[in-house]
XYZ file of C-alpha atoms in Angstrom:
412
model
C -15.817 4.480 13.848
C -19.297 6.043 14.128
C -17.813 9.444 13.277
C -16.200 8.091 10.113
C -19.370 6.427 8.872
C -21.418 9.559 9.567
C -18.779 11.537 7.660
C -19.132 9.166 4.721
C -22.905 9.597 4.636
C -22.597 13.351 4.939
C -20.034 13.463 2.155
C -22.366 11.661 -0.244
C -25.150 14.085 0.676
C -22.873 17.000 -0.127
C -21.909 15.343 -3.397
C -25.518 15.485 -4.480
C -25.468 19.309 -4.597
C -25.777 20.676 -8.144
C -22.686 22.921 -7.978
C -20.399 20.599 -6.045
C -18.492 19.202 -9.039
C -17.557 22.751 -10.095
C -16.559 23.896 -6.632
C -14.124 21.156 -5.689
C -12.265 18.045 -6.804
C -13.759 15.114 -4.957
C -11.719 11.951 -4.518
C -13.686 8.870 -3.567
C -11.748 6.964 -0.894
C -13.003 3.360 -1.228
C -11.549 1.293 1.606
C -12.719 -0.508 4.771
C -14.122 1.666 7.545
C -15.832 -1.275 9.241
C -15.047 -4.966 9.658
C -11.647 -6.615 10.003
C -9.797 -4.093 7.857
C -11.203 -0.984 9.554
C -8.067 -0.021 11.512
C -6.034 0.062 8.314
C -8.779 1.818 6.366
C -9.171 4.502 9.031
C -5.423 5.158 8.905
C -5.585 5.561 5.142
C -8.526 7.950 5.437
C -6.645 10.107 7.945
C -3.696 10.129 5.550
C -5.690 11.309 2.547
C -7.598 13.891 4.560
C -4.270 15.277 5.820
C -2.905 15.374 2.265
C -6.014 17.150 0.999
C -5.549 19.745 3.742
C -1.909 20.143 2.690
C -2.931 20.818 -0.916
C -5.768 23.130 0.059
C -3.468 25.191 2.284
C -1.463 25.927 -0.871
C -4.447 26.850 -3.037
C -5.719 23.395 -3.919
C -5.290 22.070 -7.461
C -5.588 24.821 -10.080
C -7.628 26.756 -7.564
C -10.025 23.881 -6.871
C -10.413 22.664 -3.299
C -9.695 18.940 -2.819
C -12.228 16.902 -0.820
C -11.886 13.277 0.289
C -15.163 11.358 0.185
C -15.014 8.311 2.537
C -16.784 5.235 1.137
C -16.840 2.078 3.280
C -16.333 -1.058 1.182
C -15.866 -3.496 4.109
C -12.915 -4.963 2.125
C -15.472 -6.537 -0.197
C -15.196 -6.354 -4.013
C -18.962 -6.314 -4.592
C -19.537 -3.603 -1.997
C -16.674 -1.642 -3.567
C -18.497 -1.633 -6.896
C -21.645 -0.349 -5.186
C -19.658 2.463 -3.569
C -17.841 3.268 -6.816
C -21.139 3.556 -8.667
C -22.531 5.839 -5.961
C -19.497 8.059 -6.307
C -19.696 8.171 -10.102
C -23.427 8.900 -10.011
C -22.625 11.860 -7.761
C -20.036 13.274 -10.150
C -16.771 11.926 -8.700
C -14.041 11.544 -11.352
C -11.214 10.254 -9.159
C -11.205 7.261 -6.829
C -8.411 5.910 -4.655
C -8.072 2.549 -2.903
C -5.361 0.345 -1.469
C -6.481 -2.405 0.897
C -7.080 -5.643 -0.929
C -6.043 -6.584 -4.469
C -9.335 -8.398 -4.993
C -11.005 -5.028 -4.468
C -8.397 -3.342 -6.649
C -8.996 -5.724 -9.542
C -12.744 -5.133 -9.314
C -12.297 -1.353 -9.334
C -9.837 -1.501 -12.220
C -12.357 -3.450 -14.277
C -15.133 -1.060 -13.209
C -13.378 2.131 -14.349
C -12.265 0.529 -17.617
C -15.808 -0.508 -18.525
C -17.354 2.725 -17.257
C -15.009 4.869 -19.325
C -15.537 2.874 -22.510
C -19.317 3.272 -22.136
C -19.332 6.904 -20.977
C -16.983 9.047 -23.065
C -16.680 12.498 -21.570
C -17.405 11.201 -18.060
C -14.148 9.346 -17.435
C -12.950 8.230 -14.002
C -9.347 7.589 -12.908
C -8.389 4.974 -10.315
C -5.378 5.923 -8.190
C -4.068 2.779 -6.471
C -1.893 3.359 -3.407
C -1.484 -0.169 -2.034
C -3.200 -2.988 -3.979
C -0.131 -4.816 -5.259
C -1.254 -7.879 -7.252
C 1.163 -7.886 -10.246
C -1.697 -8.779 -12.625
C -3.071 -5.250 -12.254
C -0.146 -3.829 -14.222
C 0.422 -6.922 -16.358
C -2.273 -8.991 -18.053
C -5.149 -6.985 -16.522
C -3.590 -3.543 -16.978
C -5.775 -0.528 -17.753
C -5.029 2.953 -19.063
C -7.316 4.320 -16.342
C -5.361 2.771 -13.467
C -2.155 4.163 -11.900
C -0.315 2.334 -9.102
C 2.023 4.165 -6.693
C 3.063 1.134 -4.643
C 5.639 -1.386 -5.849
C 3.838 -4.545 -6.906
C 4.344 -7.716 -4.903
C 6.803 -9.218 -7.434
C 9.011 -6.123 -7.175
C 8.919 -6.352 -3.396
C 9.651 -10.079 -3.366
C 12.566 -9.586 -5.758
C 14.079 -7.131 -3.271
C 13.330 -9.294 -0.216
C 14.788 -12.470 -1.734
C 17.875 -10.616 -2.966
C 18.473 -9.651 0.671
C 17.567 -13.084 2.023
C 19.960 -14.906 -0.310
C 22.838 -13.194 1.518
C 21.678 -14.425 4.944
C 23.348 -17.839 5.451
C 21.385 -18.451 8.676
C 18.208 -18.939 6.628
C 17.770 -22.681 6.118
C 14.056 -23.434 6.483
C 11.267 -21.086 5.402
C 7.553 -21.197 6.181
C 5.111 -19.283 3.953
C 1.825 -18.066 5.436
C -0.503 -15.749 3.537
C -4.071 -14.533 3.185
C -6.140 -16.540 0.704
C -6.802 -14.066 -2.092
C -4.981 -12.859 -5.201
C -2.220 -10.945 -3.402
C -1.490 -13.659 -0.836
C -1.442 -16.283 -3.574
C 0.995 -14.157 -5.566
C 3.310 -13.776 -2.556
C 3.504 -17.522 -1.948
C 4.054 -18.395 -5.620
C 6.712 -15.746 -6.206
C 8.523 -16.507 -2.933
C 8.826 -20.178 -3.870
C 10.073 -19.332 -7.357
C 12.597 -16.658 -6.383
C 13.990 -18.485 -3.354
C 14.364 -21.589 -5.488
C 16.354 -19.670 -8.078
C 18.540 -17.674 -5.680
C 18.957 -20.085 -2.758
C 18.078 -23.623 -3.876
C 19.498 -24.920 -0.589
C 16.650 -23.315 1.379
C 13.818 -25.680 2.292
C 10.229 -24.453 2.142
C 8.874 -26.433 5.086
C 5.342 -25.052 5.043
C 3.018 -23.169 2.706
C -0.253 -22.037 4.233
C -3.189 -19.947 3.026
C -5.889 -18.778 5.440
C -9.153 -16.810 5.064
C -8.640 -13.056 4.777
C -9.554 -11.005 7.887
C -11.611 -13.832 9.405
C -9.160 -15.697 11.669
C -9.322 -14.542 15.286
C -6.888 -17.092 16.746
C -3.732 -17.950 14.845
C -2.396 -20.351 17.471
C -3.066 -23.469 15.318
C -1.059 -21.910 12.480
C 1.772 -20.953 14.839
C 1.824 -24.522 16.180
C 2.387 -25.765 12.621
C 5.200 -23.267 12.068
C 6.838 -24.320 15.315
C 6.516 -28.026 14.476
C 8.014 -27.486 11.011
C 11.382 -26.383 12.410
C 11.299 -23.201 10.333
C 13.850 -20.514 11.179
C 12.175 -17.910 8.938
C 8.616 -16.924 8.010
C 7.635 -14.998 4.875
C 4.209 -13.342 4.932
C 2.211 -10.740 3.084
C -0.335 -10.519 5.922
C -1.604 -7.043 6.774
C -3.876 -5.370 9.318
C -5.332 -7.629 11.984
C -4.090 -10.710 10.109
C -0.518 -9.675 10.843
C -1.074 -8.337 14.359
C -2.973 -11.442 15.498
C -0.457 -13.751 13.824
C 2.380 -12.142 15.810
C 0.299 -12.141 18.984
C -0.077 -15.898 18.666
C 3.664 -16.201 18.014
C 4.355 -14.257 21.218
C 1.974 -16.480 23.221
C 3.714 -19.598 21.886
C 7.238 -18.250 22.365
C 8.056 -18.678 18.674
C 11.400 -16.989 17.959
C 12.065 -16.919 14.219
C 12.865 -14.240 11.674
C 9.947 -12.660 9.815
C 10.142 -11.156 6.325
C 7.047 -9.087 5.740
C 5.306 -6.595 3.503
C 3.174 -4.841 6.124
C 4.512 -5.324 9.650
C 4.337 -1.560 10.122
C 0.549 -1.358 9.800
C -1.965 -0.883 12.604
C -1.150 -3.112 15.583
C 1.876 -4.705 13.930
C 4.648 -2.905 15.838
C 2.926 -3.536 19.179
C 2.662 -7.241 18.382
C 6.331 -7.415 17.365
C 7.428 -5.740 20.602
C 5.241 -8.061 22.688
C 6.813 -11.043 20.912
C 10.288 -9.744 21.833
C 11.493 -10.061 18.248
C 14.041 -7.255 18.262
C 15.868 -7.114 14.937
C 14.013 -10.220 13.745
C 11.133 -8.620 11.832
C 11.899 -7.128 8.424
C 9.688 -5.050 6.158
C 9.928 -3.986 2.534
C 8.587 -0.462 1.983
C 9.096 2.755 0.046
C 10.167 4.692 3.120
C 10.745 4.672 6.862
C 10.037 7.414 9.425
C 13.692 7.724 10.483
C 14.943 8.023 6.904
C 17.254 10.973 7.561
C 15.477 13.022 4.879
C 14.726 16.358 6.592
C 11.609 17.266 4.595
C 10.112 13.802 5.118
C 10.909 13.816 8.841
C 9.409 17.290 9.273
C 6.287 16.007 7.530
C 6.269 12.924 9.773
C 6.428 15.054 12.922
C 3.506 17.245 11.906
C 1.502 14.298 10.573
C 1.834 12.371 13.838
C 0.857 15.427 15.876
C -2.316 15.927 13.847
C -3.420 12.336 13.154
C -2.021 10.267 16.025
C -0.503 7.686 13.658
C 2.736 7.395 11.721
C 3.100 7.779 7.957
C 2.206 4.279 6.788
C 1.857 5.392 3.178
C 4.646 7.575 1.747
C 3.259 6.411 -1.606
C -0.008 8.221 -0.864
C 2.000 11.420 -0.426
C 3.591 10.832 -3.831
C 0.176 10.086 -5.350
C -1.501 13.285 -4.213
C 1.454 15.531 -4.969
C 1.823 14.007 -8.430
C -1.902 14.467 -9.054
C -1.419 18.190 -8.488
C 1.705 18.253 -10.680
C -0.075 16.407 -13.496
C -3.095 18.733 -13.384
C -0.799 21.738 -13.517
C 1.144 20.214 -16.409
C -2.120 19.615 -18.294
C -3.617 22.902 -17.069
C -6.770 20.882 -16.487
C -8.546 18.663 -13.952
C -10.105 16.611 -16.763
C -9.223 12.960 -15.975
C -8.291 12.240 -19.598
C -5.780 15.096 -19.648
C -4.466 14.284 -16.160
C -3.889 10.664 -17.190
C -1.920 11.754 -20.252
C 0.193 14.070 -18.088
C 0.936 11.320 -15.569
C 2.292 8.904 -18.185
C 6.074 8.851 -17.930
C 6.109 11.561 -15.241
C 9.267 11.810 -13.118
C 8.989 12.999 -9.533
C 11.110 13.588 -6.422
C 9.631 11.077 -3.973
C 8.712 11.589 -0.343
C 11.869 10.085 1.208
C 14.230 11.394 -1.478
C 15.342 10.169 -4.869
C 13.579 10.112 -8.197
C 10.613 7.955 -9.132
C 8.645 7.723 -12.351
C 5.462 6.256 -13.819
C 6.238 3.754 -16.567
C 4.101 4.606 -19.578
C 3.789 0.954 -20.624
C 1.779 -0.175 -17.590
C 1.305 2.837 -15.243
C 3.433 1.225 -12.530
C 5.334 3.742 -10.377
C 8.985 2.946 -9.706
C 10.883 4.458 -6.780
C 13.642 3.647 -4.293
C 12.520 0.976 -1.828
C 13.967 -0.106 1.501
C 14.302 -3.154 3.692
C 14.214 -2.226 7.369
C 14.277 -4.081 10.680
C 12.326 -3.273 13.833
C 13.942 -2.763 17.227
C 15.239 -0.398 19.892
C 16.372 3.047 18.741
C 19.923 3.873 19.796
C 20.091 7.601 19.059
C 16.869 9.548 19.618
C 18.343 12.677 18.040
C 18.828 10.890 14.706
C 16.007 8.389 15.150
C 13.219 10.272 16.940
C 10.257 8.222 15.746
C 9.170 5.033 17.460
C 6.003 3.114 16.545
C 2.807 2.813 18.615
C 4.634 4.031 21.742
C 6.706 0.853 21.882
C 10.060 2.624 22.062
C 11.054 0.571 19.013
C 11.314 1.824 15.456
C 12.396 0.957 11.928
C 16.040 1.031 10.862
C 17.122 0.683 7.217
C 19.249 -2.392 6.492
C 19.198 -2.179 2.677
C 18.236 0.377 0.024
C 17.267 -0.583 -3.516
C 17.600 2.256 -6.006
C 14.885 2.900 -8.572
C 16.793 1.352 -11.475
C 17.171 -1.930 -9.547
C 13.440 -2.235 -8.806
C 12.293 -2.545 -12.395
C 10.803 -5.801 -13.638
C 9.372 -6.315 -17.148
C 5.650 -6.066 -17.843
C 3.331 -8.082 -20.062
C 0.836 -5.208 -20.253
C -0.699 -4.602 -23.676
C -2.392 -1.341 -22.882
C -5.374 -0.099 -24.868
C -5.276 3.678 -25.016
C -8.254 5.944 -25.691
């Protein structure tokens, strides 16, 4: 942790150099490096630093070296704006963020206002994981591009799978109390009601984000409700601690999740003994069978010590390079224009594209379950040294992931 914060301070010092903006492309990484979200933020930082190294080993972007500038926002929207302003003042024209839609919404608003007031000094916001649907609907911005499927897209896929599981009778919803968690609960209720009106929602709980240290009271409520299934958008420590409490209480239900694969999640699932009972919706899995992706995974794990949590970050950085080359420029205005409508072969195979109407990226997505790996030659990657890994149970092709948008985008 100390090393990461020192690196962040050093990076800002380097940014202050008069020639730095000409020498390299600096991407401000605005995510938690301290506080409750730090484990997730550190994993994201390692990912982007690895991806920058990958680009630089191949000549960078149009001959410019790519540098990742770590900026600790403590998962706080106000602190994120402070860090964004520091980056902009130092000449950064690209920022990336993913952990927390409340942060994402603040950054989206920041870049939109900044760019309208500072023509010629535009900034692009590359979003790799903040999935509140509003960000590509009523609050959409030309200066924002999202590489993750939004939470409505993910819930559509999850509930389409769940409707075919007759054992699901009683569902409990538990989510973090901010825009994303609120969206998960609302959309889950709506979609389950439409697709499986026989399912009872026996509990609907919101809790403070990244502040609960003991989830046993929440688990007691789930147990008392008679639920056979839990749906949650919890991530980071709020998922790991939730499952730890479930293990302590002996709660054996099925879990449908967005982020069970994040830091500490797989360990908690294994400790709870929930083999084949925890499901995750994601844009890729380590044991996908795609040779290029699995070769990448092997090298990534060897160099970073973690698994590839964010295939979407790989798509983001590679598409950034492709867009700059298409525009023959690293000017954010020209890169943004090149990204609109761009098609791209995604990390785990198949074609994705950025919808021009709202800058939402669409790609194949997968539902996978977590458990013992039967064939280590075909499934070599476990998670967090548990001996368990992710296995695909359903694939949703790009065309089936598309939902309409209400975005009324204002273009420059």
